[in-house]
mmCIF file of C-alpha atoms in Angstrom:
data_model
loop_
_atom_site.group_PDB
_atom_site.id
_atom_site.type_symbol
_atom_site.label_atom_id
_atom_site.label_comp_id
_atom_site.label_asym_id
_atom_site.label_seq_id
_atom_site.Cartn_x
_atom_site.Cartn_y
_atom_site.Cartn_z
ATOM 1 C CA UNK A 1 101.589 87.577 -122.651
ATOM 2 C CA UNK A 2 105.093 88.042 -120.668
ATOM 3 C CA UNK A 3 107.376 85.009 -120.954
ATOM 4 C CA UNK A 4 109.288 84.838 -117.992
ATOM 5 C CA UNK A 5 112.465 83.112 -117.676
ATOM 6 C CA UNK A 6 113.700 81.177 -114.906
ATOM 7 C CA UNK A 7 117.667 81.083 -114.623
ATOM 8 C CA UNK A 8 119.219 77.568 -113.173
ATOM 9 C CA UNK A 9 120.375 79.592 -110.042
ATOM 10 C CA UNK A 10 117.217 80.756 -109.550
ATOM 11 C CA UNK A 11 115.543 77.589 -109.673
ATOM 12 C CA UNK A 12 113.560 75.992 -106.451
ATOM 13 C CA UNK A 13 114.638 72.409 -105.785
ATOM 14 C CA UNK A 14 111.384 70.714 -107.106
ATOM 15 C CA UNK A 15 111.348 72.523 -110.322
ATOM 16 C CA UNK A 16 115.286 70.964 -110.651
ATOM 17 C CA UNK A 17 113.712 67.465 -109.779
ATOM 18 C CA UNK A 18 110.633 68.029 -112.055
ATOM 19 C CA UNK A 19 112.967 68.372 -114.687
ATOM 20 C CA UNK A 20 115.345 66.200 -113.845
ATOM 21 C CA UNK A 21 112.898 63.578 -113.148
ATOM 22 C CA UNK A 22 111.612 64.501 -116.759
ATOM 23 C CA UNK A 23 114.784 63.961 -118.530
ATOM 24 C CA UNK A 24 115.807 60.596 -116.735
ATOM 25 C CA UNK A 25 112.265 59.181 -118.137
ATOM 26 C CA UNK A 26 112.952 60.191 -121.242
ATOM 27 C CA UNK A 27 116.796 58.929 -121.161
ATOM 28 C CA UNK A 28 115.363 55.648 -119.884
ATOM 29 C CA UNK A 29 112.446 54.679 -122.181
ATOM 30 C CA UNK A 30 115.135 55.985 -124.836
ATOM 31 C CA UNK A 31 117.402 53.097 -123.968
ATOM 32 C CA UNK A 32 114.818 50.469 -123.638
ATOM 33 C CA UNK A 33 113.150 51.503 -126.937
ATOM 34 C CA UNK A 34 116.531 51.079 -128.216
ATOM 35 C CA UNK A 35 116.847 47.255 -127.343
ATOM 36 C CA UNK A 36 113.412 46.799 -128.439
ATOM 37 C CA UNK A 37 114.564 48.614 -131.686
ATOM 38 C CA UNK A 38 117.902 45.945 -131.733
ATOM 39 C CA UNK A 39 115.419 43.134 -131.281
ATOM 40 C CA UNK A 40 113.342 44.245 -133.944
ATOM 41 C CA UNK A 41 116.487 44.409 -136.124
ATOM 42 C CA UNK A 42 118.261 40.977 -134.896
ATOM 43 C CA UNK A 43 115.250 38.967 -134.759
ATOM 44 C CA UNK A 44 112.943 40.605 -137.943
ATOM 45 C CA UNK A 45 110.046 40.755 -135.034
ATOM 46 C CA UNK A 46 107.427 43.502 -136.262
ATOM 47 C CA UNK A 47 106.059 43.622 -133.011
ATOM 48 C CA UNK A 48 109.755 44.999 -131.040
ATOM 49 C CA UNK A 49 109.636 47.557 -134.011
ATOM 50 C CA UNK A 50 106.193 48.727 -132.428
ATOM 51 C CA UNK A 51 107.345 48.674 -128.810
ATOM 52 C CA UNK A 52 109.879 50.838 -129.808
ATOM 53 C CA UNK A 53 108.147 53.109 -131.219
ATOM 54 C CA UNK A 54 105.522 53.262 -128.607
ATOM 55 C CA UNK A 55 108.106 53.790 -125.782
ATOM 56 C CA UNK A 56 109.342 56.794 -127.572
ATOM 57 C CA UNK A 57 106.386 58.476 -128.211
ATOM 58 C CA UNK A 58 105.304 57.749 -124.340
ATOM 59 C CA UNK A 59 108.405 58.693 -123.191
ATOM 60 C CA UNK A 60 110.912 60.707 -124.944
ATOM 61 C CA UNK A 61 108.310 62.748 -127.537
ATOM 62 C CA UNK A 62 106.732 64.113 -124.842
ATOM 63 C CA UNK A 63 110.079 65.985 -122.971
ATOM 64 C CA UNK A 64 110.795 67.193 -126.633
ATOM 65 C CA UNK A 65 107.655 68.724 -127.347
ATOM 66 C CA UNK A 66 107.679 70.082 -124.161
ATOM 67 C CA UNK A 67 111.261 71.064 -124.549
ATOM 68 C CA UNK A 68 111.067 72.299 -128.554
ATOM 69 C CA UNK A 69 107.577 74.101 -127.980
ATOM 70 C CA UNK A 70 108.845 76.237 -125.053
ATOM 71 C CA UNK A 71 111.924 76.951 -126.238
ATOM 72 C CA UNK A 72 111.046 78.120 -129.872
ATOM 73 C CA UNK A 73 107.742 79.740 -129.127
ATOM 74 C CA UNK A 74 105.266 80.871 -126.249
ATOM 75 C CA UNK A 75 102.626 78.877 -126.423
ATOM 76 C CA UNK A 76 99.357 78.372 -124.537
ATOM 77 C CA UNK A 77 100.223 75.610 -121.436
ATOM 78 C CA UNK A 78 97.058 73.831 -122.688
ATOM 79 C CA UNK A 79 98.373 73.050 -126.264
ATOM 80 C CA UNK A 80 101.572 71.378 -124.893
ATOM 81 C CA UNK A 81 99.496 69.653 -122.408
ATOM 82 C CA UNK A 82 97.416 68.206 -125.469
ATOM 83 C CA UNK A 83 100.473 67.822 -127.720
ATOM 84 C CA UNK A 84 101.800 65.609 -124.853
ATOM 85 C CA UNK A 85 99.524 63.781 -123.755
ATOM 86 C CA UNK A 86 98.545 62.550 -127.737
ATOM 87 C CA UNK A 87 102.110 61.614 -128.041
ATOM 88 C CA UNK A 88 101.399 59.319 -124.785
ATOM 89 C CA UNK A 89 98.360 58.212 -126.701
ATOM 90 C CA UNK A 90 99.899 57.115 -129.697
ATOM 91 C CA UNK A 91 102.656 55.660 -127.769
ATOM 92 C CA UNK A 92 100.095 52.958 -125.359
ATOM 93 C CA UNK A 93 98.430 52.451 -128.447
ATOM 94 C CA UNK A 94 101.721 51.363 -130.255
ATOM 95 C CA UNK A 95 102.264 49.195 -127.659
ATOM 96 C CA UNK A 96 99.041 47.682 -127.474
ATOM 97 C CA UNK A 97 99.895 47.012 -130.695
ATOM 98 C CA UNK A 98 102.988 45.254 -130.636
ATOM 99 C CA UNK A 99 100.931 42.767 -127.840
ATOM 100 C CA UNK A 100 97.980 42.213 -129.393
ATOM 101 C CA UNK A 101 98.140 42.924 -133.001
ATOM 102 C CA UNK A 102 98.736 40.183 -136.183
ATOM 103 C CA UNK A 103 102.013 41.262 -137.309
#
């Protein structure tokens, strides 16, 4: 299996947006699982610790993987797809969490 590699130049516009579109998601949800972390940490509330969490996997784990996986070695497109999409997983369920658990 040939890995090819597609310089910046060479990019189309909508790959440049997917991935720039990718990156600002993961910037954002990285800021807001911040606060939620700062809340967590100012107010001793377990349940901002789990929002946190859960915004990171659903937000910023997922870029990474895609990111780290790609980069490092030349996977199958189904395993990131799986890798990514069980990070979103674990990140609604962390969230569901922080709502509706007994912390």
């Amino acid at each position: 299996m040939s890995r090819s590699v597609v310089r910046i130049d060479e990019a189309t516009l909508l790959e440049l947006l997917t991935v720039a579109s990718l990156f600002l998601v993961a910037l954002f949800g990285t800021i807001i699982a911040y606060q939620a972390y700062r809340g967590y940490r100012r107010n001793d509330a377990t349940s901002m610790f789990y929002l946190a969490v859960g915004l990171l996997l659903l937000t910023l784990f997922p870029f990474l993987i895609n990111v780290v996986i790609t980069t490092v070695v030349d996977p199958e497109q189904i395993v990131i797809a799986l890798l990514e999409n069980v990070s979103r997983l674990l990140g609604l369920v962390s969230i569901t969490y922080s709502l509706y658990g007994r912390h």
